[in-house]
PDB file of C-alpha atoms and ligand atoms in Angstrom:
ATOM      1  CA  MET A  21       0.224  -0.010  -0.168  1.00  0.00           C
ATOM      2  CA  ARG A  22       1.304   3.314  -1.258  1.00  0.00           C
ATOM      3  CA  VAL A  23       0.316   6.411   1.399  1.00  0.00           C
ATOM      4  CA  ILE A  24       0.837  10.088   1.137  1.00  0.00           C
ATOM      5  CA  ASP A  25       1.149  11.923   4.561  1.00  0.00           C
ATOM      6  CA  SER A  26       0.421  15.481   4.706  1.00  0.00           C
ATOM      7  CA  HIS A  27      -0.943  17.683   7.551  1.00  0.00           C
ATOM      8  CA  THR A  28      -3.653  20.271   7.574  1.00  0.00           C
ATOM      9  CA  GLY A  29      -2.833  23.101  10.297  1.00  0.00           C
ATOM     10  CA  GLY A  30      -1.412  20.615  12.454  1.00  0.00           C
ATOM     11  CA  GLU A  31      -3.805  17.524  11.984  1.00  0.00           C
ATOM     12  CA  PRO A  32      -2.748  14.745   9.961  1.00  0.00           C
ATOM     13  CA  THR A  33      -3.850  13.186   6.679  1.00  0.00           C
ATOM     14  CA  ARG A  34      -2.595   9.791   5.204  1.00  0.00           C
ATOM     15  CA  VAL A  35      -4.025   9.777   1.206  1.00  0.00           C
ATOM     16  CA  ILE A  36      -3.811   6.000  -0.001  1.00  0.00           C
ATOM     17  CA  ILE A  37      -2.377   6.254  -3.738  1.00  0.00           C
ATOM     18  CA  GLU A  38      -1.814   2.593  -4.076  1.00  0.00           C
ATOM     19  CA  GLY A  39      -3.185  -1.010  -2.839  1.00  0.00           C
ATOM     20  CA  GLY A  40      -6.376  -0.096  -1.146  1.00  0.00           C
ATOM     21  CA  PRO A  41      -9.740  -2.046  -1.813  1.00  0.00           C
ATOM     22  CA  ASP A  42     -11.116  -2.739  -5.124  1.00  0.00           C
ATOM     23  CA  LEU A  43     -14.579  -1.283  -4.100  1.00  0.00           C
ATOM     24  CA  GLY A  44     -16.396  -1.191  -7.788  1.00  0.00           C
ATOM     25  CA  CYS A  45     -17.689   1.447  -9.210  1.00  0.00           C
ATOM     26  CA  GLY A  46     -21.008   2.402  -7.089  1.00  0.00           C
ATOM     27  CA  SER A  47     -21.748   6.119  -6.040  1.00  0.00           C
ATOM     28  CA  LEU A  48     -18.844   7.107  -3.090  1.00  0.00           C
ATOM     29  CA  ALA A  49     -21.753   6.615  -0.267  1.00  0.00           C
ATOM     30  CA  GLU A  50     -22.275   2.352  -1.765  1.00  0.00           C
ATOM     31  CA  ARG A  51     -18.550   2.057  -1.985  1.00  0.00           C
ATOM     32  CA  ARG A  52     -18.232   3.194   2.096  1.00  0.00           C
ATOM     33  CA  THR A  53     -21.107   1.220   2.664  1.00  0.00           C
ATOM     34  CA  LEU A  54     -18.895  -1.770   1.324  1.00  0.00           C
ATOM     35  CA  PHE A  55     -15.476  -0.531   2.450  1.00  0.00           C
ATOM     36  CA  ALA A  56     -17.021  -0.931   6.074  1.00  0.00           C
ATOM     37  CA  GLU A  57     -18.688  -4.416   5.251  1.00  0.00           C
ATOM     38  CA  LYS A  58     -15.802  -5.977   3.615  1.00  0.00           C
ATOM     39  CA  PHE A  59     -12.653  -4.627   3.313  1.00  0.00           C
ATOM     40  CA  ASP A  60     -13.037  -2.458   6.891  1.00  0.00           C
ATOM     41  CA  HIS A  61      -9.470  -4.426   7.411  1.00  0.00           C
ATOM     42  CA  TYR A  62      -7.912  -1.487   4.733  1.00  0.00           C
ATOM     43  CA  ARG A  63      -9.353   0.861   7.508  1.00  0.00           C
ATOM     44  CA  THR A  64      -7.437  -0.528  10.481  1.00  0.00           C
ATOM     45  CA  MET A  65      -4.456  -1.332   8.454  1.00  0.00           C
ATOM     46  CA  SER A  66      -3.194   1.930   7.001  1.00  0.00           C
ATOM     47  CA  VAL A  67      -4.663   4.539  10.019  1.00  0.00           C
ATOM     48  CA  CYS A  68      -4.509   2.762  13.453  1.00  0.00           C
ATOM     49  CA  GLU A  69      -1.492   2.013  15.649  1.00  0.00           C
ATOM     50  CA  PRO A  70       1.049   0.220  15.315  1.00  0.00           C
ATOM     51  CA  ARG A  71       1.732   2.397  11.582  1.00  0.00           C
ATOM     52  CA  CYS A  72      -0.592   5.359  12.826  1.00  0.00           C
ATOM     53  CA  SER A  73      -2.345   7.057  15.471  1.00  0.00           C
ATOM     54  CA  ASP A  74      -5.578   8.256  16.848  1.00  0.00           C
ATOM     55  CA  ALA A  75      -5.007  11.715  15.051  1.00  0.00           C
ATOM     56  CA  THR A  76      -4.895  10.889  11.794  1.00  0.00           C
ATOM     57  CA  VAL A  77      -7.648  10.294   9.764  1.00  0.00           C
ATOM     58  CA  GLY A  78      -7.508   8.451   6.510  1.00  0.00           C
ATOM     59  CA  ALA A  79      -8.170   9.105   2.301  1.00  0.00           C
ATOM     60  CA  LEU A  80      -9.346   6.480   0.390  1.00  0.00           C
ATOM     61  CA  LEU A  81      -8.514   8.099  -3.278  1.00  0.00           C
ATOM     62  CA  CYS A  82     -10.861   6.921  -5.999  1.00  0.00           C
ATOM     63  CA  GLU A  83     -12.585   6.693  -9.547  1.00  0.00           C
ATOM     64  CA  PRO A  84     -15.367   9.272  -9.239  1.00  0.00           C
ATOM     65  CA  VAL A  85     -18.525   8.671 -11.195  1.00  0.00           C
ATOM     66  CA  ASP A  86     -19.439  11.938 -11.921  1.00  0.00           C
ATOM     67  CA  PRO A  87     -16.811  12.903 -14.833  1.00  0.00           C
ATOM     68  CA  THR A  88     -16.754  16.670 -14.116  1.00  0.00           C
ATOM     69  CA  CYS A  89     -14.917  15.548 -10.791  1.00  0.00           C
ATOM     70  CA  SER A  90     -11.497  15.498 -10.680  1.00  0.00           C
ATOM     71  CA  ALA A  91     -11.115  12.448  -7.972  1.00  0.00           C
ATOM     72  CA  GLY A  92     -13.802  10.713  -5.488  1.00  0.00           C
ATOM     73  CA  VAL A  93     -12.498   9.952  -1.489  1.00  0.00           C
ATOM     74  CA  ILE A  94     -13.871   8.353   1.527  1.00  0.00           C
ATOM     75  CA  PHE A  95     -12.894   9.526   4.942  1.00  0.00           C
ATOM     76  CA  PHE A  96     -11.920   7.709   7.889  1.00  0.00           C
ATOM     77  CA  ASN A  97     -10.436   7.232  11.309  1.00  0.00           C
ATOM     78  CA  THR A  98      -9.602   4.751  13.747  1.00  0.00           C
ATOM     79  CA  ALA A  99     -12.892   4.384  15.287  1.00  0.00           C
ATOM     80  CA  ASP A 100     -15.004   5.078  11.661  1.00  0.00           C
ATOM     81  CA  TYR A 101     -16.114   6.198   8.676  1.00  0.00           C
ATOM     82  CA  LEU A 102     -16.464  10.131   8.220  1.00  0.00           C
ATOM     83  CA  GLY A 103     -19.058  11.524   5.570  1.00  0.00           C
ATOM     84  CA  MET A 104     -16.565  14.585   4.471  1.00  0.00           C
ATOM     85  CA  CYS A 105     -13.418  15.675   6.538  1.00  0.00           C
ATOM     86  CA  GLY A 106     -12.576  19.389   6.166  1.00  0.00           C
ATOM     87  CA  HIS A 107      -8.955  19.220   6.825  1.00  0.00           C
ATOM     88  CA  GLY A 108      -8.590  16.479   4.996  1.00  0.00           C
ATOM     89  CA  ALA A 109     -10.299  17.642   1.670  1.00  0.00           C
ATOM     90  CA  ILE A 110      -7.355  20.552   1.966  1.00  0.00           C
ATOM     91  CA  GLY A 111      -4.830  17.323   2.444  1.00  0.00           C
ATOM     92  CA  LEU A 112      -5.835  15.737  -0.435  1.00  0.00           C
ATOM     93  CA  LEU A 113      -5.538  18.172  -2.977  1.00  0.00           C
ATOM     94  CA  VAL A 114      -2.289  19.553  -1.786  1.00  0.00           C
ATOM     95  CA  THR A 115      -1.325  15.753  -2.034  1.00  0.00           C
ATOM     96  CA  LEU A 116      -2.916  15.613  -5.893  1.00  0.00           C
ATOM     97  CA  ALA A 117      -0.942  18.686  -6.999  1.00  0.00           C
ATOM     98  CA  TYR A 118       2.149  17.098  -5.283  1.00  0.00           C
ATOM     99  CA  LEU A 119       1.449  14.280  -7.356  1.00  0.00           C
ATOM    100  CA  GLY A 120       1.348  16.627 -10.284  1.00  0.00           C
ATOM    101  CA  LYS A 121      -2.391  15.456 -10.708  1.00  0.00           C
ATOM    102  CA  VAL A 122      -3.974  18.627  -9.760  1.00  0.00           C
ATOM    103  CA  GLY A 123      -3.364  23.040 -10.747  1.00  0.00           C
ATOM    104  CA  VAL A 124      -3.793  26.138  -9.434  1.00  0.00           C
ATOM    105  CA  GLY A 125      -7.900  26.070  -9.784  1.00  0.00           C
ATOM    106  CA  LYS A 126     -11.329  24.891  -9.216  1.00  0.00           C
ATOM    107  CA  HIS A 127     -11.751  21.254  -8.926  1.00  0.00           C
ATOM    108  CA  ARG A 128     -14.819  18.919  -7.476  1.00  0.00           C
ATOM    109  CA  ILE A 129     -14.294  16.507  -5.416  1.00  0.00           C
ATOM    110  CA  GLU A 130     -16.915  13.516  -4.533  1.00  0.00           C
ATOM    111  CA  THR A 131     -17.471  12.449  -0.900  1.00  0.00           C
ATOM    112  CA  PRO A 132     -19.795   9.727   0.230  1.00  0.00           C
ATOM    113  CA  VAL A 133     -21.956  13.223   1.038  1.00  0.00           C
ATOM    114  CA  GLY A 134     -21.960  14.697  -1.962  1.00  0.00           C
ATOM    115  CA  ILE A 135     -19.731  16.869  -4.273  1.00  0.00           C
ATOM    116  CA  VAL A 136     -17.996  19.785  -2.836  1.00  0.00           C
ATOM    117  CA  THR A 137     -15.500  21.779  -4.893  1.00  0.00           C
ATOM    118  CA  ALA A 138     -11.599  22.826  -3.622  1.00  0.00           C
ATOM    119  CA  GLU A 139      -9.660  25.495  -5.180  1.00  0.00           C
ATOM    120  CA  LEU A 140      -5.987  24.946  -5.221  1.00  0.00           C
ATOM    121  CA  LEU A 141      -4.852  28.893  -4.119  1.00  0.00           C
ATOM    122  CA  SER A 142      -0.976  28.088  -4.234  1.00  0.00           C
ATOM    123  CA  ALA A 143       0.840  24.914  -3.871  1.00  0.00           C
ATOM    124  CA  ASN A 144      -0.149  24.587   0.387  1.00  0.00           C
ATOM    125  CA  THR A 145      -2.912  26.580   0.125  1.00  0.00           C
ATOM    126  CA  VAL A 146      -6.956  25.638  -0.503  1.00  0.00           C
ATOM    127  CA  ARG A 147     -10.205  26.441  -0.232  1.00  0.00           C
ATOM    128  CA  VAL A 148     -12.896  24.541   0.511  1.00  0.00           C
ATOM    129  CA  GLU A 149     -16.362  24.815  -0.646  1.00  0.00           C
ATOM    130  CA  ASN A 150     -18.447  22.291   1.228  1.00  0.00           C
ATOM    131  CA  VAL A 151     -21.795  20.397   1.440  1.00  0.00           C
ATOM    132  CA  GLU A 152     -24.879  22.380   2.295  1.00  0.00           C
ATOM    133  CA  SER A 153     -24.234  22.994   6.399  1.00  0.00           C
ATOM    134  CA  TYR A 154     -27.464  23.418   8.518  1.00  0.00           C
ATOM    135  CA  ARG A 155     -28.243  23.779  12.467  1.00  0.00           C
ATOM    136  CA  TYR A 156     -30.677  20.463  13.960  1.00  0.00           C
ATOM    137  CA  ARG A 157     -31.686  21.452  16.926  1.00  0.00           C
ATOM    138  CA  ARG A 158     -31.042  24.727  19.043  1.00  0.00           C
ATOM    139  CA  ASN A 159     -29.856  25.157  23.112  1.00  0.00           C
ATOM    140  CA  VAL A 160     -30.166  21.263  23.659  1.00  0.00           C
ATOM    141  CA  LYS A 161     -29.970  20.521  27.898  1.00  0.00           C
ATOM    142  CA  VAL A 162     -27.594  17.896  28.752  1.00  0.00           C
ATOM    143  CA  ASN A 163     -27.084  16.309  31.932  1.00  0.00           C
ATOM    144  CA  ILE A 164     -22.972  15.642  32.594  1.00  0.00           C
ATOM    145  CA  PRO A 165     -22.942  13.194  35.360  1.00  0.00           C
ATOM    146  CA  GLU A 166     -20.696  14.915  38.008  1.00  0.00           C
ATOM    147  CA  SER A 167     -20.457  17.905  36.193  1.00  0.00           C
ATOM    148  CA  GLY A 168     -23.852  19.780  35.712  1.00  0.00           C
ATOM    149  CA  GLU A 169     -26.729  20.229  32.973  1.00  0.00           C
ATOM    150  CA  VAL A 170     -24.380  21.852  29.728  1.00  0.00           C
ATOM    151  CA  THR A 171     -26.650  23.311  26.705  1.00  0.00           C
ATOM    152  CA  GLY A 172     -25.303  23.449  23.134  1.00  0.00           C
ATOM    153  CA  ASP A 173     -26.120  23.190  19.677  1.00  0.00           C
ATOM    154  CA  VAL A 174     -27.225  19.752  17.446  1.00  0.00           C
ATOM    155  CA  ALA A 175     -25.666  21.222  13.897  1.00  0.00           C
ATOM    156  CA  TRP A 176     -24.324  19.085  10.205  1.00  0.00           C
ATOM    157  CA  GLY A 177     -21.125  20.433   8.592  1.00  0.00           C
ATOM    158  CA  GLY A 178     -20.984  16.810   6.736  1.00  0.00           C
ATOM    159  CA  ASN A 179     -20.608  15.271  10.436  1.00  0.00           C
ATOM    160  CA  TRP A 180     -22.648  15.465  13.380  1.00  0.00           C
ATOM    161  CA  PHE A 181     -21.701  18.217  16.031  1.00  0.00           C
ATOM    162  CA  PHE A 182     -22.232  19.402  19.396  1.00  0.00           C
ATOM    163  CA  LEU A 183     -21.239  22.750  20.313  1.00  0.00           C
ATOM    164  CA  VAL A 184     -21.241  24.322  22.754  1.00  0.00           C
ATOM    165  CA  ASP A 185     -20.339  27.871  23.587  1.00  0.00           C
ATOM    166  CA  GLY A 186     -17.616  28.252  26.266  1.00  0.00           C
ATOM    167  CA  ALA A 187     -15.707  25.678  28.083  1.00  0.00           C
ATOM    168  CA  PRO A 188     -14.918  23.927  31.119  1.00  0.00           C
ATOM    169  CA  LEU A 189     -11.524  24.978  31.082  1.00  0.00           C
ATOM    170  CA  PRO A 190      -9.846  27.850  29.399  1.00  0.00           C
ATOM    171  CA  LEU A 191      -9.043  26.482  25.958  1.00  0.00           C
ATOM    172  CA  THR A 192      -4.933  25.875  25.807  1.00  0.00           C
ATOM    173  CA  VAL A 193      -2.311  23.247  25.018  1.00  0.00           C
ATOM    174  CA  GLU A 194      -1.948  22.583  28.439  1.00  0.00           C
ATOM    175  CA  ASN A 195      -5.754  21.701  29.117  1.00  0.00           C
ATOM    176  CA  ILE A 196      -6.054  19.211  26.104  1.00  0.00           C
ATOM    177  CA  PRO A 197      -6.113  15.834  28.514  1.00  0.00           C
ATOM    178  CA  GLU A 198      -8.572  17.662  30.808  1.00  0.00           C
ATOM    179  CA  LEU A 199     -10.970  18.556  27.911  1.00  0.00           C
ATOM    180  CA  THR A 200     -10.610  15.289  26.404  1.00  0.00           C
ATOM    181  CA  TYR A 201     -11.882  13.766  29.562  1.00  0.00           C
ATOM    182  CA  ALA A 202     -15.134  16.690  29.328  1.00  0.00           C
ATOM    183  CA  SER A 203     -15.800  16.288  25.637  1.00  0.00           C
ATOM    184  CA  ASN A 204     -15.793  12.536  26.412  1.00  0.00           C
ATOM    185  CA  LYS A 205     -18.044  12.816  29.123  1.00  0.00           C
ATOM    186  CA  VAL A 206     -20.815  15.004  27.308  1.00  0.00           C
ATOM    187  CA  ARG A 207     -20.624  12.391  23.912  1.00  0.00           C
ATOM    188  CA  ARG A 208     -21.024   9.762  26.225  1.00  0.00           C
ATOM    189  CA  ALA A 209     -23.799  12.374  27.736  1.00  0.00           C
ATOM    190  CA  LEU A 210     -25.097  12.551  24.726  1.00  0.00           C
ATOM    191  CA  LEU A 211     -25.898   9.158  23.803  1.00  0.00           C
ATOM    192  CA  GLU A 212     -27.153   7.730  26.927  1.00  0.00           C
ATOM    193  CA  SER A 213     -29.825  10.447  27.004  1.00  0.00           C
ATOM    194  CA  GLY A 214     -31.061   9.611  23.181  1.00  0.00           C
ATOM    195  CA  VAL A 215     -29.801  13.244  21.871  1.00  0.00           C
ATOM    196  CA  THR A 216     -29.239  12.505  18.131  1.00  0.00           C
ATOM    197  CA  GLY A 217     -28.692  14.244  14.929  1.00  0.00           C
ATOM    198  CA  LYS A 218     -31.175  13.654  12.188  1.00  0.00           C
ATOM    199  CA  ASP A 219     -32.682  10.536  11.471  1.00  0.00           C
ATOM    200  CA  GLY A 220     -30.840   9.205  14.952  1.00  0.00           C
ATOM    201  CA  ALA A 221     -27.775   9.676  13.589  1.00  0.00           C
ATOM    202  CA  GLU A 222     -24.889   9.570  16.684  1.00  0.00           C
ATOM    203  CA  ILE A 223     -22.789  12.704  17.385  1.00  0.00           C
ATOM    204  CA  ASP A 224     -19.691  11.580  16.933  1.00  0.00           C
ATOM    205  CA  HIS A 225     -17.991  15.337  17.023  1.00  0.00           C
ATOM    206  CA  ILE A 226     -17.560  17.636  20.099  1.00  0.00           C
ATOM    207  CA  GLU A 227     -16.843  21.257  20.078  1.00  0.00           C
ATOM    208  CA  PHE A 228     -16.007  23.814  22.760  1.00  0.00           C
ATOM    209  CA  PHE A 229     -15.619  27.187  22.047  1.00  0.00           C
ATOM    210  CA  GLU A 230     -14.079  30.467  23.409  1.00  0.00           C
ATOM    211  CA  LYS A 231     -13.226  33.755  22.330  1.00  0.00           C
ATOM    212  CA  PRO A 232      -9.758  34.515  21.884  1.00  0.00           C
ATOM    213  CA  ALA A 233      -8.025  36.846  24.269  1.00  0.00           C
ATOM    214  CA  GLU A 234      -6.017  38.267  21.414  1.00  0.00           C
ATOM    215  CA  GLY A 235      -7.381  39.710  18.220  1.00  0.00           C
ATOM    216  CA  CYS A 236      -6.286  37.477  15.447  1.00  0.00           C
ATOM    217  CA  ALA A 237      -9.013  35.047  15.240  1.00  0.00           C
ATOM    218  CA  ASP A 238     -13.017  35.413  15.838  1.00  0.00           C
ATOM    219  CA  SER A 239     -12.476  32.201  18.354  1.00  0.00           C
ATOM    220  CA  ARG A 240     -10.604  29.195  19.408  1.00  0.00           C
ATOM    221  CA  ASN A 241     -11.862  25.811  19.306  1.00  0.00           C
ATOM    222  CA  PHE A 242     -11.471  22.127  21.031  1.00  0.00           C
ATOM    223  CA  VAL A 243     -12.974  19.453  19.151  1.00  0.00           C
ATOM    224  CA  LEU A 244     -12.847  15.932  20.095  1.00  0.00           C
ATOM    225  CA  CYS A 245     -13.167  13.504  16.987  1.00  0.00           C
ATOM    226  CA  PRO A 246     -14.706  10.143  16.961  1.00  0.00           C
ATOM    227  CA  GLY A 247     -11.658   8.057  17.674  1.00  0.00           C
ATOM    228  CA  GLY A 248     -11.169   9.677  20.935  1.00  0.00           C
ATOM    229  CA  ALA A 249      -8.419  12.221  19.488  1.00  0.00           C
ATOM    230  CA  TYR A 250      -8.769  15.986  19.559  1.00  0.00           C
ATOM    231  CA  ASP A 251      -8.198  18.021  16.017  1.00  0.00           C
ATOM    232  CA  ARG A 252      -5.178  19.790  15.789  1.00  0.00           C
ATOM    233  CA  SER A 253      -6.567  21.795  12.878  1.00  0.00           C
ATOM    234  CA  PRO A 254      -9.525  24.286  13.659  1.00  0.00           C
ATOM    235  CA  CYS A 255     -11.618  20.673  12.161  1.00  0.00           C
ATOM    236  CA  GLY A 256     -13.260  22.031   8.610  1.00  0.00           C
ATOM    237  CA  THR A 257     -16.451  20.386   9.128  1.00  0.00           C
ATOM    238  CA  GLY A 258     -16.678  21.428  12.538  1.00  0.00           C
ATOM    239  CA  THR A 259     -16.316  24.907  11.252  1.00  0.00           C
ATOM    240  CA  SER A 260     -19.016  24.262   8.443  1.00  0.00           C
ATOM    241  CA  ALA A 261     -21.019  23.293  11.834  1.00  0.00           C
ATOM    242  CA  LYS A 262     -20.511  26.681  13.154  1.00  0.00           C
ATOM    243  CA  LEU A 263     -20.623  28.957  10.108  1.00  0.00           C
ATOM    244  CA  ALA A 264     -24.478  27.286  10.934  1.00  0.00           C
ATOM    245  CA  CYS A 265     -25.283  28.160  14.018  1.00  0.00           C
ATOM    246  CA  LEU A 266     -23.740  31.519  13.539  1.00  0.00           C
ATOM    247  CA  ALA A 267     -26.070  32.302  10.707  1.00  0.00           C
ATOM    248  CA  ALA A 268     -29.100  30.474  12.030  1.00  0.00           C
ATOM    249  CA  ASP A 269     -28.609  33.087  14.938  1.00  0.00           C
ATOM    250  CA  GLY A 270     -28.114  36.306  13.026  1.00  0.00           C
ATOM    251  CA  LYS A 271     -24.392  36.359  14.053  1.00  0.00           C
ATOM    252  CA  LEU A 272     -22.392  36.189  10.641  1.00  0.00           C
ATOM    253  CA  ALA A 273     -23.961  37.760   7.529  1.00  0.00           C
ATOM    254  CA  PRO A 274     -23.363  35.780   3.658  1.00  0.00           C
ATOM    255  CA  GLY A 275     -19.998  36.880   3.244  1.00  0.00           C
ATOM    256  CA  GLN A 276     -18.565  38.044   6.208  1.00  0.00           C
ATOM    257  CA  SER A 277     -15.325  36.760   7.027  1.00  0.00           C
ATOM    258  CA  TRP A 278     -15.007  34.327  10.030  1.00  0.00           C
ATOM    259  CA  VAL A 279     -12.003  33.264  11.443  1.00  0.00           C
ATOM    260  CA  GLN A 280     -11.743  30.175  13.462  1.00  0.00           C
ATOM    261  CA  LYS A 281      -8.063  29.076  15.197  1.00  0.00           C
ATOM    262  CA  SER A 282      -7.643  25.653  17.226  1.00  0.00           C
ATOM    263  CA  ILE A 283      -6.494  24.809  19.844  1.00  0.00           C
ATOM    264  CA  VAL A 284      -3.182  24.328  18.778  1.00  0.00           C
ATOM    265  CA  GLY A 285      -3.533  27.676  17.336  1.00  0.00           C
ATOM    266  CA  SER A 286      -3.783  27.020  13.249  1.00  0.00           C
ATOM    267  CA  ARG A 287      -6.568  29.187  11.332  1.00  0.00           C
ATOM    268  CA  PHE A 288      -8.947  28.401   8.939  1.00  0.00           C
ATOM    269  CA  LYS A 289     -11.084  31.502   7.675  1.00  0.00           C
ATOM    270  CA  THR A 290     -13.972  30.705   6.583  1.00  0.00           C
ATOM    271  CA  SER A 291     -17.820  32.655   4.632  1.00  0.00           C
ATOM    272  CA  TYR A 292     -20.316  31.397   4.066  1.00  0.00           C
ATOM    273  CA  ARG A 293     -23.158  31.865   1.351  1.00  0.00           C
ATOM    274  CA  VAL A 294     -26.983  30.448   1.868  1.00  0.00           C
ATOM    275  CA  GLY A 295     -27.848  27.217   0.436  1.00  0.00           C
ATOM    276  CA  GLU A 296     -30.659  26.051  -1.291  1.00  0.00           C
ATOM    277  CA  ALA A 297     -32.307  24.087   1.629  1.00  0.00           C
ATOM    278  CA  GLY A 298     -31.573  26.968   3.891  1.00  0.00           C
ATOM    279  CA  GLY A 299     -28.259  26.439   5.350  1.00  0.00           C
ATOM    280  CA  VAL A 300     -25.192  27.855   4.704  1.00  0.00           C
ATOM    281  CA  ILE A 301     -22.965  26.667   1.951  1.00  0.00           C
ATOM    282  CA  PRO A 302     -19.616  27.113   3.705  1.00  0.00           C
ATOM    283  CA  SER A 303     -16.234  28.461   2.388  1.00  0.00           C
ATOM    284  CA  ILE A 304     -13.102  27.679   4.751  1.00  0.00           C
ATOM    285  CA  THR A 305      -9.333  28.024   3.655  1.00  0.00           C
ATOM    286  CA  GLY A 306      -6.686  26.441   5.107  1.00  0.00           C
ATOM    287  CA  GLU A 307      -3.029  25.110   4.331  1.00  0.00           C
ATOM    288  CA  ALA A 308      -1.830  21.857   4.293  1.00  0.00           C
ATOM    289  CA  TYR A 309       2.204  20.539   3.636  1.00  0.00           C
ATOM    290  CA  ILE A 310       3.448  17.069   2.821  1.00  0.00           C
ATOM    291  CA  CYS A 311       5.209  15.148   5.152  1.00  0.00           C
ATOM    292  CA  GLY A 312       5.913  11.860   4.252  1.00  0.00           C
ATOM    293  CA  GLU A 313       5.583   9.532   1.268  1.00  0.00           C
ATOM    294  CA  ALA A 314       5.544   5.939   2.269  1.00  0.00           C
ATOM    295  CA  GLN A 315       5.145   2.292   1.203  1.00  0.00           C
ATOM    296  CA  LEU A 316       3.192   0.445   4.264  1.00  0.00           C
ATOM    297  CA  VAL A 317       4.313  -3.072   4.742  1.00  0.00           C
ATOM    298  CA  PHE A 318       2.233  -6.158   6.200  1.00  0.00           C
ATOM    299  CA  GLN A 319       4.554  -8.690   6.872  1.00  0.00           C
ATOM    300  CA  THR A 320       2.388 -11.850   7.448  1.00  0.00           C
ATOM    301  CA  ASP A 321       3.610 -13.172  10.777  1.00  0.00           C
ATOM    302  CA  ASP A 322       3.093  -9.982  12.217  1.00  0.00           C
ATOM    303  CA  PRO A 323       0.164 -10.320  15.116  1.00  0.00           C
ATOM    304  CA  PHE A 324      -0.580  -6.420  14.941  1.00  0.00           C
ATOM    305  CA  ARG A 325      -0.405  -6.831  10.607  1.00  0.00           C
ATOM    306  CA  LEU A 326      -3.876  -5.309  10.524  1.00  0.00           C
ATOM    307  CA  GLY A 327      -3.563  -2.833  13.068  1.00  0.00           C
ATOM    308  CA  ILE A 328      -4.835  -2.580  16.816  1.00  0.00           C
ATOM    309  CA  SER A 329      -8.290  -1.678  16.691  1.00  0.00           C
TER     310      SER A 329
HETATM  311  O1  LIG B 411     -11.549  18.695   9.235  1.00  0.00           O
HETATM  312  O2  LIG B 411     -13.389  18.665   8.938  1.00  0.00           O
HETATM  313  C1  LIG B 411     -12.681  18.097   9.718  1.00  0.00           C
HETATM  314  C2  LIG B 411     -12.511  17.030  10.314  1.00  0.00           C
HETATM  315  C3  LIG B 411     -12.947  15.757  10.657  1.00  0.00           C
HETATM  316  C4  LIG B 411     -12.539  14.810  11.807  1.00  0.00           C
HETATM  317  C5  LIG B 411     -10.992  15.526  12.048  1.00  0.00           C
HETATM  318  N1  LIG B 411     -10.942  16.980  11.221  1.00  0.00           N
END
């Protein structure tokens, strides 16, 4: 299996460019189902320990169904499959540019949740126009054992998010272990109290927000991802969910800029336009850098050949 590794604002993406499973030529949603049902070991082999870690998002490069698309992609992590991934789409386009497969300009990318547009602005800078994002429920109260009540919004940005304005601790790198613990408790409480996204979908990403002290961003976030790791980037789909909530509250106008800073200090420049279904079409600009090219080796006698999952 050949992979190219990149990071977007510190968050890793591993693109499988050769040696992935043959998923046929159905829609990307159908291929994702087949991947999960029959070929899940390719996911664990490529992103789980000992070859990788919870922080990494894997991206299986696929032939698109729609000929106007430059590529198709299925994103996944150590826990499951993702609908879309903002930092991953930025990493994917920078990877395709590194391989000489795309040039500066707009490219359509097929994902299991729809087509997104990614524009290569320079070798390392990409603007992604995400799928239509929306707030599903406002001011949802959940009781967290030993901590009390937390109020947040449920929103879709290509994945399901619970967005909490405020945090149990200041959003600093030193507090990452406690923030991880606290956000996991929120995730568990949502599950136990039956709070879901649309059609009973599990909410598997939790976000805390605070206003940064310095003026170089509108907001700083901490994002818990499904595998239990925190997002080093400001999270493209999470920021899309945030834009949907800001728009629904009348706090951000179409075209108005919103700079989202991550817990490690990386930034996405964003804005939105109004979507056809009344949600928002987010535009997310970020930077990715290639940090490795590898051929993964799977020795027959290796007891952890398929990864520790
Ligand atoms: O950037 O959308 C994102 C993302 C999802 C999970 C990790 N990063």
